Every structure is written in structure tokens, then in C-alpha cells.
């Protein structure tokens, strides 16, 4: 193939391999859809919000320094919640047969900026288990933090619940199929260009000049010999 390409060349390459592009894109999209709909287990999420704030008397004013301290404590609290000690207590209370690392991966601690509120999120293929783990973590954490750090500044704002009609957070089959379609299209186009660029066969007259590095002096057309029939 010639070393330079124009838009028409690219269009012709794509047109020539349209069947290949369609098959690859359709196949990848279909496989992704089958895996997302029928193989992957749906994952549900339960969450609970916790406020880190010292109890105040009505006559006391909020101290900015104390608020900043509470905010900084959130990161420490997150580490405590996912510590082996806490995870073991949660497993024992719920009789879970799971490793600490696996349970830790299901737990996410989320905090935003300078907020004194952080969220405990728990993911599981069983929605009821997700609620139970989130609730148990909250209960044990409230009790343990008083003994560990000699503070009483943790208050639950919302308990962990999952409604009866709640949808799983993942997988999202439609989104997965859209990304798979795009990926299949890219892969098929790359494969098309590779096939064309690696194809060294001579197709047109200009390919002869490129291959031999010599100018072409003329073209001999194929002529069909016809025998004249004698009358």
C-alpha cells in the first residue's frame, strides 16, 4: 500500500472491510450484553451517614478549631472502621464466613471536603446482608470509639436501609453494551488498518512504482485473442 493516505483511501478501506467491522462490533456487544444480563451477579449498596461532632450545651458556641479537629478525625475513623479488629467483631456478630480483606473491599468510607459528615457504604450481592453489615459496623463503631479514643462525638444521621424496589448499582447492562459497542468499533477499525497496511500484494499501477522504486514507462493492456472463423 502507498505510504500516503487520503480520506478517500480510508473510506475505501472501511467500505471494503465493512462486514468484518460489523461482525466484530456486534460480537463484542452481544457477549458483553450476555455477561451483564445473565452471568454477573447484581450488586446492591446500603449506606449510613455519621456526624462527627461533640455534644454541646445550649449555652456553648461552636469552636472553629474543634470543628477542624473533628474533620481531621474522619480519616482516622475510616481506618478504624476497616481495621481487622472491627472487621472481626462484625463477622462474629453476623456469623459471616468471609476473610477480612474480602469484607474490607465491600466497605467504602466517603467524606466530602470540610464536612463533618462521612458515609459508610457497603456493597453486597445480597441487599439484606449489605444493610446488616452497614448497621452492625455503625453500632460497633459507636461503642468502640469511646473506649479507643475516649471521645463521644459520633452521631448517626441515617440508618442503613434498602427499599424493596431498589435497583442494583452494578452491573449496568445498557452502559456496558454502549462501551462495548464503541470498543468493538475501535478494535475492528484498527484491525482493518493493520490488515491493509500489512498487505504487500500489488493492486494498482502505483504499487509497482512503490515496490520497485522505479518509474513506470508504460502499461500493456491485456488483449483477448479472437480466432476468426472461416466461412
PDB file of N, CA and C in Angstrom, residues 33-137:
ATOM      1  N   UNK A  33     -23.358  -7.968  26.546  1.00  0.00           N
ATOM      2  CA  UNK A  33     -24.746  -7.981  26.992  1.00  0.00           C
ATOM      3  C   UNK A  33     -25.112  -9.277  27.693  1.00  0.00           C
ATOM      4  N   UNK A  34     -24.676 -10.403  27.143  1.00  0.00           N
ATOM      5  CA  UNK A  34     -24.969 -11.706  27.753  1.00  0.00           C
ATOM      6  C   UNK A  34     -24.326 -11.813  29.127  1.00  0.00           C
ATOM      7  N   UNK A  35     -23.060 -11.383  29.223  1.00  0.00           N
ATOM      8  CA  UNK A  35     -22.356 -11.439  30.513  1.00  0.00           C
ATOM      9  C   UNK A  35     -23.034 -10.530  31.537  1.00  0.00           C
ATOM     10  N   UNK A  36     -23.408  -9.319  31.113  1.00  0.00           N
ATOM     11  CA  UNK A  36     -24.006  -8.349  32.035  1.00  0.00           C
ATOM     12  C   UNK A  36     -25.389  -8.775  32.505  1.00  0.00           C
ATOM     13  N   UNK A  37     -26.193  -9.338  31.586  1.00  0.00           N
ATOM     14  CA  UNK A  37     -27.568  -9.707  31.932  1.00  0.00           C
ATOM     15  C   UNK A  37     -27.679 -11.045  32.647  1.00  0.00           C
ATOM     16  N   UNK A  38     -26.872 -12.021  32.249  1.00  0.00           N
ATOM     17  CA  UNK A  38     -27.109 -13.391  32.699  1.00  0.00           C
ATOM     18  C   UNK A  38     -26.001 -14.001  33.552  1.00  0.00           C
ATOM     19  N   UNK A  39     -24.799 -13.436  33.534  1.00  0.00           N
ATOM     20  CA  UNK A  39     -23.684 -14.059  34.263  1.00  0.00           C
ATOM     21  C   UNK A  39     -23.300 -13.271  35.518  1.00  0.00           C
ATOM     22  N   UNK A  40     -23.100 -11.959  35.371  1.00  0.00           N
ATOM     23  CA  UNK A  40     -22.692 -11.157  36.519  1.00  0.00           C
ATOM     24  C   UNK A  40     -23.828 -11.040  37.536  1.00  0.00           C
ATOM     25  N   UNK A  41     -23.476 -11.193  38.788  1.00  0.00           N
ATOM     26  CA  UNK A  41     -24.477 -11.064  39.854  1.00  0.00           C
ATOM     27  C   UNK A  41     -24.722  -9.591  40.164  1.00  0.00           C
ATOM     28  N   UNK A  42     -25.983  -9.200  40.370  1.00  0.00           N
ATOM     29  CA  UNK A  42     -26.268  -7.799  40.710  1.00  0.00           C
ATOM     30  C   UNK A  42     -25.702  -7.450  42.087  1.00  0.00           C
ATOM     31  N   UNK A  43     -25.169  -6.255  42.201  1.00  0.00           N
ATOM     32  CA  UNK A  43     -24.571  -5.788  43.450  1.00  0.00           C
ATOM     33  C   UNK A  43     -25.417  -4.644  44.008  1.00  0.00           C
ATOM     34  N   UNK A  44     -25.786  -4.757  45.293  1.00  0.00           N
ATOM     35  CA  UNK A  44     -26.600  -3.746  45.955  1.00  0.00           C
ATOM     36  C   UNK A  44     -25.742  -2.962  46.940  1.00  0.00           C
ATOM     37  N   UNK A  45     -26.211  -1.782  47.291  1.00  0.00           N
ATOM     38  CA  UNK A  45     -25.444  -0.935  48.206  1.00  0.00           C
ATOM     39  C   UNK A  45     -26.343  -0.377  49.300  1.00  0.00           C
ATOM     40  N   UNK A  46     -25.864  -0.473  50.527  1.00  0.00           N
ATOM     41  CA  UNK A  46     -26.527   0.145  51.677  1.00  0.00           C
ATOM     42  C   UNK A  46     -25.569   1.167  52.274  1.00  0.00           C
ATOM     43  N   UNK A  47     -26.103   2.257  52.783  1.00  0.00           N
ATOM     44  CA  UNK A  47     -25.224   3.292  53.326  1.00  0.00           C
ATOM     45  C   UNK A  47     -25.839   3.914  54.574  1.00  0.00           C
ATOM     46  N   UNK A  48     -24.965   4.415  55.410  1.00  0.00           N
ATOM     47  CA  UNK A  48     -25.385   5.123  56.608  1.00  0.00           C
ATOM     48  C   UNK A  48     -24.502   6.351  56.798  1.00  0.00           C
ATOM     49  N   UNK A  49     -25.084   7.444  57.272  1.00  0.00           N
ATOM     50  CA  UNK A  49     -24.340   8.690  57.463  1.00  0.00           C
ATOM     51  C   UNK A  49     -24.066   8.921  58.940  1.00  0.00           C
ATOM     52  N   UNK A  50     -22.835   9.379  59.201  1.00  0.00           N
ATOM     53  CA  UNK A  50     -22.415   9.622  60.589  1.00  0.00           C
ATOM     54  C   UNK A  50     -21.880  11.037  60.706  1.00  0.00           C
ATOM     55  N   UNK A  51     -22.322  11.724  61.744  1.00  0.00           N
ATOM     56  CA  UNK A  51     -21.852  13.077  62.047  1.00  0.00           C
ATOM     57  C   UNK A  51     -20.804  13.015  63.145  1.00  0.00           C
ATOM     58  N   UNK A  52     -19.661  13.626  62.902  1.00  0.00           N
ATOM     59  CA  UNK A  52     -18.602  13.704  63.900  1.00  0.00           C
ATOM     60  C   UNK A  52     -18.687  15.080  64.544  1.00  0.00           C
ATOM     61  N   UNK A  53     -19.219  15.124  65.779  1.00  0.00           N
ATOM     62  CA  UNK A  53     -19.427  16.408  66.447  1.00  0.00           C
ATOM     63  C   UNK A  53     -19.628  16.181  67.934  1.00  0.00           C
ATOM     64  N   UNK A  54     -18.912  16.949  68.732  1.00  0.00           N
ATOM     65  CA  UNK A  54     -19.005  16.839  70.178  1.00  0.00           C
ATOM     66  C   UNK A  54     -20.346  17.370  70.658  1.00  0.00           C
ATOM     67  N   UNK A  55     -20.934  16.696  71.642  1.00  0.00           N
ATOM     68  CA  UNK A  55     -22.190  17.173  72.205  1.00  0.00           C
ATOM     69  C   UNK A  55     -21.980  18.521  72.860  1.00  0.00           C
ATOM     70  N   UNK A  56     -22.943  19.430  72.676  1.00  0.00           N
ATOM     71  CA  UNK A  56     -22.816  20.792  73.178  1.00  0.00           C
ATOM     72  C   UNK A  56     -23.954  21.134  74.134  1.00  0.00           C
ATOM     73  N   UNK A  57     -23.629  21.983  75.089  1.00  0.00           N
ATOM     74  CA  UNK A  57     -24.683  22.587  75.902  1.00  0.00           C
ATOM     75  C   UNK A  57     -25.279  23.740  75.124  1.00  0.00           C
ATOM     76  N   UNK A  58     -26.489  24.080  75.378  1.00  0.00           N
ATOM     77  CA  UNK A  58     -27.173  25.133  74.617  1.00  0.00           C
ATOM     78  C   UNK A  58     -26.479  26.474  74.743  1.00  0.00           C
ATOM     79  N   UNK A  59     -25.747  26.679  75.820  1.00  0.00           N
ATOM     80  CA  UNK A  59     -25.096  27.977  76.036  1.00  0.00           C
ATOM     81  C   UNK A  59     -23.721  28.048  75.364  1.00  0.00           C
ATOM     82  N   UNK A  60     -23.204  26.897  74.884  1.00  0.00           N
ATOM     83  CA  UNK A  60     -21.877  26.874  74.291  1.00  0.00           C
ATOM     84  C   UNK A  60     -21.922  27.271  72.821  1.00  0.00           C
ATOM     85  N   UNK A  61     -20.890  27.952  72.378  1.00  0.00           N
ATOM     86  CA  UNK A  61     -20.754  28.301  70.974  1.00  0.00           C
ATOM     87  C   UNK A  61     -19.826  27.299  70.305  1.00  0.00           C
ATOM     88  N   UNK A  62     -20.008  27.115  69.008  1.00  0.00           N
ATOM     89  CA  UNK A  62     -19.150  26.192  68.279  1.00  0.00           C
ATOM     90  C   UNK A  62     -17.751  26.775  68.141  1.00  0.00           C
ATOM     91  N   UNK A  63     -16.781  25.916  68.362  1.00  0.00           N
ATOM     92  CA  UNK A  63     -15.385  26.310  68.270  1.00  0.00           C
ATOM     93  C   UNK A  63     -14.831  25.855  66.927  1.00  0.00           C
ATOM     94  N   UNK A  64     -14.284  26.819  66.139  1.00  0.00           N
ATOM     95  CA  UNK A  64     -13.779  26.508  64.801  1.00  0.00           C
ATOM     96  C   UNK A  64     -12.649  25.480  64.866  1.00  0.00           C
ATOM     97  N   UNK A  65     -11.786  25.628  65.850  1.00  0.00           N
ATOM     98  CA  UNK A  65     -10.671  24.694  65.983  1.00  0.00           C
ATOM     99  C   UNK A  65     -11.154  23.286  66.265  1.00  0.00           C
ATOM    100  N   UNK A  66     -12.198  23.176  67.057  1.00  0.00           N
ATOM    101  CA  UNK A  66     -12.740  21.857  67.370  1.00  0.00           C
ATOM    102  C   UNK A  66     -13.399  21.229  66.152  1.00  0.00           C
ATOM    103  N   UNK A  67     -14.051  22.054  65.331  1.00  0.00           N
ATOM    104  CA  UNK A  67     -14.668  21.549  64.099  1.00  0.00           C
ATOM    105  C   UNK A  67     -13.602  20.988  63.164  1.00  0.00           C
ATOM    106  N   UNK A  68     -12.481  21.719  63.029  1.00  0.00           N
ATOM    107  CA  UNK A  68     -11.399  21.245  62.185  1.00  0.00           C
ATOM    108  C   UNK A  68     -10.812  19.938  62.715  1.00  0.00           C
ATOM    109  N   UNK A  69     -10.740  19.826  64.024  1.00  0.00           N
ATOM    110  CA  UNK A  69     -10.251  18.587  64.630  1.00  0.00           C
ATOM    111  C   UNK A  69     -11.170  17.428  64.305  1.00  0.00           C
ATOM    112  N   UNK A  70     -12.484  17.669  64.382  1.00  0.00           N
ATOM    113  CA  UNK A  70     -13.460  16.622  64.051  1.00  0.00           C
ATOM    114  C   UNK A  70     -13.327  16.181  62.598  1.00  0.00           C
ATOM    115  N   UNK A  71     -13.105  17.156  61.709  1.00  0.00           N
ATOM    116  CA  UNK A  71     -12.950  16.842  60.281  1.00  0.00           C
ATOM    117  C   UNK A  71     -11.708  15.983  60.051  1.00  0.00           C
ATOM    118  N   UNK A  72     -10.621  16.338  60.722  1.00  0.00           N
ATOM    119  CA  UNK A  72      -9.384  15.579  60.578  1.00  0.00           C
ATOM    120  C   UNK A  72      -9.514  14.171  61.157  1.00  0.00           C
ATOM    121  N   UNK A  73     -10.399  14.009  62.140  1.00  0.00           N
ATOM    122  CA  UNK A  73     -10.592  12.705  62.757  1.00  0.00           C
ATOM    123  C   UNK A  73     -11.307  11.719  61.832  1.00  0.00           C
ATOM    124  N   UNK A  74     -12.018  12.237  60.844  1.00  0.00           N
ATOM    125  CA  UNK A  74     -12.795  11.367  59.956  1.00  0.00           C
ATOM    126  C   UNK A  74     -11.902  10.348  59.260  1.00  0.00           C
ATOM    127  N   UNK A  75     -10.719  10.780  58.816  1.00  0.00           N
ATOM    128  CA  UNK A  75      -9.798   9.853  58.159  1.00  0.00           C
ATOM    129  C   UNK A  75      -9.359   8.755  59.125  1.00  0.00           C
ATOM    130  N   UNK A  76      -9.097   9.150  60.373  1.00  0.00           N
ATOM    131  CA  UNK A  76      -8.721   8.163  61.388  1.00  0.00           C
ATOM    132  C   UNK A  76      -9.860   7.203  61.654  1.00  0.00           C
ATOM    133  N   UNK A  77     -11.074   7.728  61.743  1.00  0.00           N
ATOM    134  CA  UNK A  77     -12.241   6.882  61.971  1.00  0.00           C
ATOM    135  C   UNK A  77     -12.432   5.879  60.827  1.00  0.00           C
ATOM    136  N   UNK A  78     -12.159   6.329  59.606  1.00  0.00           N
ATOM    137  CA  UNK A  78     -12.268   5.429  58.461  1.00  0.00           C
ATOM    138  C   UNK A  78     -11.308   4.256  58.562  1.00  0.00           C
ATOM    139  N   UNK A  79     -10.082   4.541  59.022  1.00  0.00           N
ATOM    140  CA  UNK A  79      -9.094   3.480  59.200  1.00  0.00           C
ATOM    141  C   UNK A  79      -9.524   2.519  60.307  1.00  0.00           C
ATOM    142  N   UNK A  80     -10.111   3.055  61.360  1.00  0.00           N
ATOM    143  CA  UNK A  80     -10.565   2.206  62.464  1.00  0.00           C
ATOM    144  C   UNK A  80     -11.690   1.286  62.003  1.00  0.00           C
ATOM    145  N   UNK A  81     -12.635   1.831  61.232  1.00  0.00           N
ATOM    146  CA  UNK A  81     -13.779   1.043  60.759  1.00  0.00           C
ATOM    147  C   UNK A  81     -13.323  -0.146  59.924  1.00  0.00           C
ATOM    148  N   UNK A  82     -12.251   0.033  59.120  1.00  0.00           N
ATOM    149  CA  UNK A  82     -11.786  -1.044  58.248  1.00  0.00           C
ATOM    150  C   UNK A  82     -10.617  -1.813  58.854  1.00  0.00           C
ATOM    151  N   UNK A  83     -10.379  -1.618  60.137  1.00  0.00           N
ATOM    152  CA  UNK A  83      -9.289  -2.324  60.812  1.00  0.00           C
ATOM    153  C   UNK A  83      -9.678  -3.780  61.071  1.00  0.00           C
ATOM    154  N   UNK A  84      -8.699  -4.687  61.174  1.00  0.00           N
ATOM    155  CA  UNK A  84      -9.007  -6.102  61.437  1.00  0.00           C
ATOM    156  C   UNK A  84      -9.839  -6.310  62.700  1.00  0.00           C
ATOM    157  N   UNK A  85      -9.590  -5.524  63.733  1.00  0.00           N
ATOM    158  CA  UNK A  85     -10.347  -5.662  64.978  1.00  0.00           C
ATOM    159  C   UNK A  85     -11.836  -5.445  64.733  1.00  0.00           C
ATOM    160  N   UNK A  86     -12.173  -4.336  64.016  1.00  0.00           N
ATOM    161  CA  UNK A  86     -13.566  -4.036  63.735  1.00  0.00           C
ATOM    162  C   UNK A  86     -14.187  -5.086  62.818  1.00  0.00           C
ATOM    163  N   UNK A  87     -13.437  -5.487  61.815  1.00  0.00           N
ATOM    164  CA  UNK A  87     -13.977  -6.464  60.872  1.00  0.00           C
ATOM    165  C   UNK A  87     -14.255  -7.797  61.556  1.00  0.00           C
ATOM    166  N   UNK A  88     -13.373  -8.202  62.454  1.00  0.00           N
ATOM    167  CA  UNK A  88     -13.592  -9.453  63.193  1.00  0.00           C
ATOM    168  C   UNK A  88     -14.857  -9.373  64.032  1.00  0.00           C
ATOM    169  N   UNK A  89     -15.072  -8.234  64.691  1.00  0.00           N
ATOM    170  CA  UNK A  89     -16.282  -8.062  65.512  1.00  0.00           C
ATOM    171  C   UNK A  89     -17.539  -8.119  64.656  1.00  0.00           C
ATOM    172  N   UNK A  90     -17.489  -7.514  63.470  1.00  0.00           N
ATOM    173  CA  UNK A  90     -18.646  -7.535  62.564  1.00  0.00           C
ATOM    174  C   UNK A  90     -18.920  -8.962  62.103  1.00  0.00           C
ATOM    175  N   UNK A  91     -17.869  -9.694  61.735  1.00  0.00           N
ATOM    176  CA  UNK A  91     -18.042 -11.078  61.279  1.00  0.00           C
ATOM    177  C   UNK A  91     -18.602 -11.959  62.376  1.00  0.00           C
ATOM    178  N   UNK A  92     -18.115 -11.784  63.590  1.00  0.00           N
ATOM    179  CA  UNK A  92     -18.590 -12.605  64.702  1.00  0.00           C
ATOM    180  C   UNK A  92     -20.054 -12.325  65.022  1.00  0.00           C
ATOM    181  N   UNK A  93     -20.444 -11.071  64.964  1.00  0.00           N
ATOM    182  CA  UNK A  93     -21.831 -10.723  65.288  1.00  0.00           C
ATOM    183  C   UNK A  93     -22.793 -11.238  64.230  1.00  0.00           C
ATOM    184  N   UNK A  94     -22.378 -11.221  62.971  1.00  0.00           N
ATOM    185  CA  UNK A  94     -23.263 -11.651  61.874  1.00  0.00           C
ATOM    186  C   UNK A  94     -22.989 -13.079  61.414  1.00  0.00           C
ATOM    187  N   UNK A  95     -22.018 -13.746  62.055  1.00  0.00           N
ATOM    188  CA  UNK A  95     -21.639 -15.115  61.676  1.00  0.00           C
ATOM    189  C   UNK A  95     -21.271 -15.213  60.193  1.00  0.00           C
ATOM    190  N   UNK A  96     -20.412 -14.319  59.757  1.00  0.00           N
ATOM    191  CA  UNK A  96     -20.003 -14.282  58.353  1.00  0.00           C
ATOM    192  C   UNK A  96     -18.780 -15.158  58.132  1.00  0.00           C
ATOM    193  N   UNK A  97     -18.837 -15.974  57.112  1.00  0.00           N
ATOM    194  CA  UNK A  97     -17.688 -16.807  56.728  1.00  0.00           C
ATOM    195  C   UNK A  97     -16.992 -16.129  55.552  1.00  0.00           C
ATOM    196  N   UNK A  98     -16.168 -15.151  55.864  1.00  0.00           N
ATOM    197  CA  UNK A  98     -15.515 -14.340  54.843  1.00  0.00           C
ATOM    198  C   UNK A  98     -14.208 -13.805  55.405  1.00  0.00           C
ATOM    199  N   UNK A  99     -13.239 -13.582  54.566  1.00  0.00           N
ATOM    200  CA  UNK A  99     -11.955 -13.062  55.034  1.00  0.00           C
ATOM    201  C   UNK A  99     -12.054 -11.567  55.317  1.00  0.00           C
ATOM    202  N   UNK A 100     -11.118 -11.071  56.112  1.00  0.00           N
ATOM    203  CA  UNK A 100     -11.105  -9.639  56.429  1.00  0.00           C
ATOM    204  C   UNK A 100     -10.893  -8.791  55.178  1.00  0.00           C
ATOM    205  N   UNK A 101     -10.022  -9.241  54.295  1.00  0.00           N
ATOM    206  CA  UNK A 101      -9.746  -8.470  53.087  1.00  0.00           C
ATOM    207  C   UNK A 101     -10.970  -8.400  52.184  1.00  0.00           C
ATOM    208  N   UNK A 102     -11.699  -9.514  52.070  1.00  0.00           N
ATOM    209  CA  UNK A 102     -12.911  -9.527  51.236  1.00  0.00           C
ATOM    210  C   UNK A 102     -13.982  -8.619  51.818  1.00  0.00           C
ATOM    211  N   UNK A 103     -14.145  -8.641  53.136  1.00  0.00           N
ATOM    212  CA  UNK A 103     -15.125  -7.774  53.779  1.00  0.00           C
ATOM    213  C   UNK A 103     -14.724  -6.314  53.660  1.00  0.00           C
ATOM    214  N   UNK A 104     -13.444  -6.042  53.789  1.00  0.00           N
ATOM    215  CA  UNK A 104     -12.954  -4.669  53.683  1.00  0.00           C
ATOM    216  C   UNK A 104     -13.213  -4.085  52.297  1.00  0.00           C
ATOM    217  N   UNK A 105     -13.102  -4.922  51.257  1.00  0.00           N
ATOM    218  CA  UNK A 105     -13.334  -4.453  49.897  1.00  0.00           C
ATOM    219  C   UNK A 105     -14.793  -4.068  49.668  1.00  0.00           C
ATOM    220  N   UNK A 106     -15.695  -4.621  50.476  1.00  0.00           N
ATOM    221  CA  UNK A 106     -17.118  -4.302  50.344  1.00  0.00           C
ATOM    222  C   UNK A 106     -17.486  -3.004  51.050  1.00  0.00           C
ATOM    223  N   UNK A 107     -16.556  -2.477  51.843  1.00  0.00           N
ATOM    224  CA  UNK A 107     -16.829  -1.287  52.655  1.00  0.00           C
ATOM    225  C   UNK A 107     -16.102  -0.087  52.072  1.00  0.00           C
ATOM    226  N   UNK A 108     -16.794   1.024  51.961  1.00  0.00           N
ATOM    227  CA  UNK A 108     -16.190   2.256  51.460  1.00  0.00           C
ATOM    228  C   UNK A 108     -16.555   3.405  52.400  1.00  0.00           C
ATOM    229  N   UNK A 109     -15.558   4.197  52.772  1.00  0.00           N
ATOM    230  CA  UNK A 109     -15.772   5.368  53.620  1.00  0.00           C
ATOM    231  C   UNK A 109     -15.673   6.603  52.735  1.00  0.00           C
ATOM    232  N   UNK A 110     -16.713   7.402  52.706  1.00  0.00           N
ATOM    233  CA  UNK A 110     -16.768   8.571  51.822  1.00  0.00           C
ATOM    234  C   UNK A 110     -16.981   9.821  52.658  1.00  0.00           C
ATOM    235  N   UNK A 111     -16.119  10.823  52.452  1.00  0.00           N
ATOM    236  CA  UNK A 111     -16.284  12.132  53.107  1.00  0.00           C
ATOM    237  C   UNK A 111     -16.073  13.212  52.060  1.00  0.00           C
ATOM    238  N   UNK A 112     -16.713  14.347  52.250  1.00  0.00           N
ATOM    239  CA  UNK A 112     -16.638  15.434  51.274  1.00  0.00           C
ATOM    240  C   UNK A 112     -16.030  16.679  51.917  1.00  0.00           C
ATOM    241  N   UNK A 113     -14.878  17.086  51.381  1.00  0.00           N
ATOM    242  CA  UNK A 113     -14.270  18.363  51.747  1.00  0.00           C
ATOM    243  C   UNK A 113     -14.184  18.599  53.232  1.00  0.00           C
ATOM    244  N   UNK A 114     -14.729  19.739  53.647  1.00  0.00           N
ATOM    245  CA  UNK A 114     -14.664  20.151  55.048  1.00  0.00           C
ATOM    246  C   UNK A 114     -15.920  19.796  55.828  1.00  0.00           C
ATOM    247  N   UNK A 115     -16.626  18.790  55.367  1.00  0.00           N
ATOM    248  CA  UNK A 115     -17.842  18.368  56.055  1.00  0.00           C
ATOM    249  C   UNK A 115     -17.501  17.500  57.256  1.00  0.00           C
ATOM    250  N   UNK A 116     -18.293  17.608  58.295  1.00  0.00           N
ATOM    251  CA  UNK A 116     -18.128  16.761  59.468  1.00  0.00           C
ATOM    252  C   UNK A 116     -18.916  15.459  59.335  1.00  0.00           C
ATOM    253  N   UNK A 117     -19.502  15.268  58.189  1.00  0.00           N
ATOM    254  CA  UNK A 117     -20.309  14.069  57.937  1.00  0.00           C
ATOM    255  C   UNK A 117     -19.545  13.125  57.009  1.00  0.00           C
ATOM    256  N   UNK A 118     -19.519  11.857  57.373  1.00  0.00           N
ATOM    257  CA  UNK A 118     -18.978  10.860  56.456  1.00  0.00           C
ATOM    258  C   UNK A 118     -19.981   9.718  56.309  1.00  0.00           C
ATOM    259  N   UNK A 119     -19.859   9.010  55.188  1.00  0.00           N
ATOM    260  CA  UNK A 119     -20.815   7.958  54.843  1.00  0.00           C
ATOM    261  C   UNK A 119     -20.113   6.609  54.795  1.00  0.00           C
ATOM    262  N   UNK A 120     -20.756   5.623  55.393  1.00  0.00           N
ATOM    263  CA  UNK A 120     -20.277   4.242  55.316  1.00  0.00           C
ATOM    264  C   UNK A 120     -21.133   3.529  54.279  1.00  0.00           C
ATOM    265  N   UNK A 121     -20.490   3.068  53.193  1.00  0.00           N
ATOM    266  CA  UNK A 121     -21.197   2.357  52.139  1.00  0.00           C
ATOM    267  C   UNK A 121     -20.751   0.903  52.108  1.00  0.00           C
ATOM    268  N   UNK A 122     -21.717   0.020  51.995  1.00  0.00           N
ATOM    269  CA  UNK A 122     -21.430  -1.416  51.970  1.00  0.00           C
ATOM    270  C   UNK A 122     -22.081  -2.022  50.732  1.00  0.00           C
ATOM    271  N   UNK A 123     -21.309  -2.778  49.967  1.00  0.00           N
ATOM    272  CA  UNK A 123     -21.817  -3.428  48.769  1.00  0.00           C
ATOM    273  C   UNK A 123     -21.889  -4.939  48.979  1.00  0.00           C
ATOM    274  N   UNK A 124     -22.944  -5.540  48.422  1.00  0.00           N
ATOM    275  CA  UNK A 124     -23.098  -6.989  48.524  1.00  0.00           C
ATOM    276  C   UNK A 124     -24.089  -7.457  47.459  1.00  0.00           C
ATOM    277  N   UNK A 125     -23.951  -8.717  47.062  1.00  0.00           N
ATOM    278  CA  UNK A 125     -24.926  -9.290  46.130  1.00  0.00           C
ATOM    279  C   UNK A 125     -26.248  -9.591  46.834  1.00  0.00           C
ATOM    280  N   UNK A 126     -26.241  -9.555  48.163  1.00  0.00           N
ATOM    281  CA  UNK A 126     -27.458  -9.749  48.963  1.00  0.00           C
ATOM    282  C   UNK A 126     -27.827  -8.408  49.592  1.00  0.00           C
ATOM    283  N   UNK A 127     -28.960  -7.806  49.202  1.00  0.00           N
ATOM    284  CA  UNK A 127     -29.314  -6.478  49.743  1.00  0.00           C
ATOM    285  C   UNK A 127     -29.495  -6.468  51.253  1.00  0.00           C
ATOM    286  N   UNK A 128     -30.060  -7.540  51.798  1.00  0.00           N
ATOM    287  CA  UNK A 128     -30.261  -7.596  53.253  1.00  0.00           C
ATOM    288  C   UNK A 128     -28.925  -7.672  53.986  1.00  0.00           C
ATOM    289  N   UNK A 129     -27.978  -8.411  53.407  1.00  0.00           N
ATOM    290  CA  UNK A 129     -26.662  -8.510  54.032  1.00  0.00           C
ATOM    291  C   UNK A 129     -25.960  -7.166  54.012  1.00  0.00           C
ATOM    292  N   UNK A 130     -26.110  -6.419  52.934  1.00  0.00           N
ATOM    293  CA  UNK A 130     -25.496  -5.091  52.853  1.00  0.00           C
ATOM    294  C   UNK A 130     -26.027  -4.191  53.959  1.00  0.00           C
ATOM    295  N   UNK A 131     -27.341  -4.236  54.210  1.00  0.00           N
ATOM    296  CA  UNK A 131     -27.945  -3.436  55.281  1.00  0.00           C
ATOM    297  C   UNK A 131     -27.431  -3.900  56.638  1.00  0.00           C
ATOM    298  N   UNK A 132     -27.380  -5.207  56.855  1.00  0.00           N
ATOM    299  CA  UNK A 132     -26.948  -5.735  58.151  1.00  0.00           C
ATOM    300  C   UNK A 132     -25.494  -5.375  58.449  1.00  0.00           C
ATOM    301  N   UNK A 133     -24.632  -5.472  57.449  1.00  0.00           N
ATOM    302  CA  UNK A 133     -23.220  -5.139  57.660  1.00  0.00           C
ATOM    303  C   UNK A 133     -23.065  -3.655  57.964  1.00  0.00           C
ATOM    304  N   UNK A 134     -23.741  -2.799  57.220  1.00  0.00           N
ATOM    305  CA  UNK A 134     -23.641  -1.360  57.459  1.00  0.00           C
ATOM    306  C   UNK A 134     -24.159  -0.997  58.845  1.00  0.00           C
ATOM    307  N   UNK A 135     -25.270  -1.581  59.237  1.00  0.00           N
ATOM    308  CA  UNK A 135     -25.842  -1.294  60.557  1.00  0.00           C
ATOM    309  C   UNK A 135     -24.951  -1.808  61.674  1.00  0.00           C
ATOM    310  N   UNK A 136     -24.399  -2.995  61.488  1.00  0.00           N
ATOM    311  CA  UNK A 136     -23.536  -3.589  62.510  1.00  0.00           C
ATOM    312  C   UNK A 136     -22.247  -2.792  62.670  1.00  0.00           C
ATOM    313  N   UNK A 137     -21.669  -2.374  61.566  1.00  0.00           N
ATOM    314  CA  UNK A 137     -20.458  -1.555  61.622  1.00  0.00           C
ATOM    315  C   UNK A 137     -20.719  -0.279  62.416  1.00  0.00           C
TER     316      UNK A 137
END
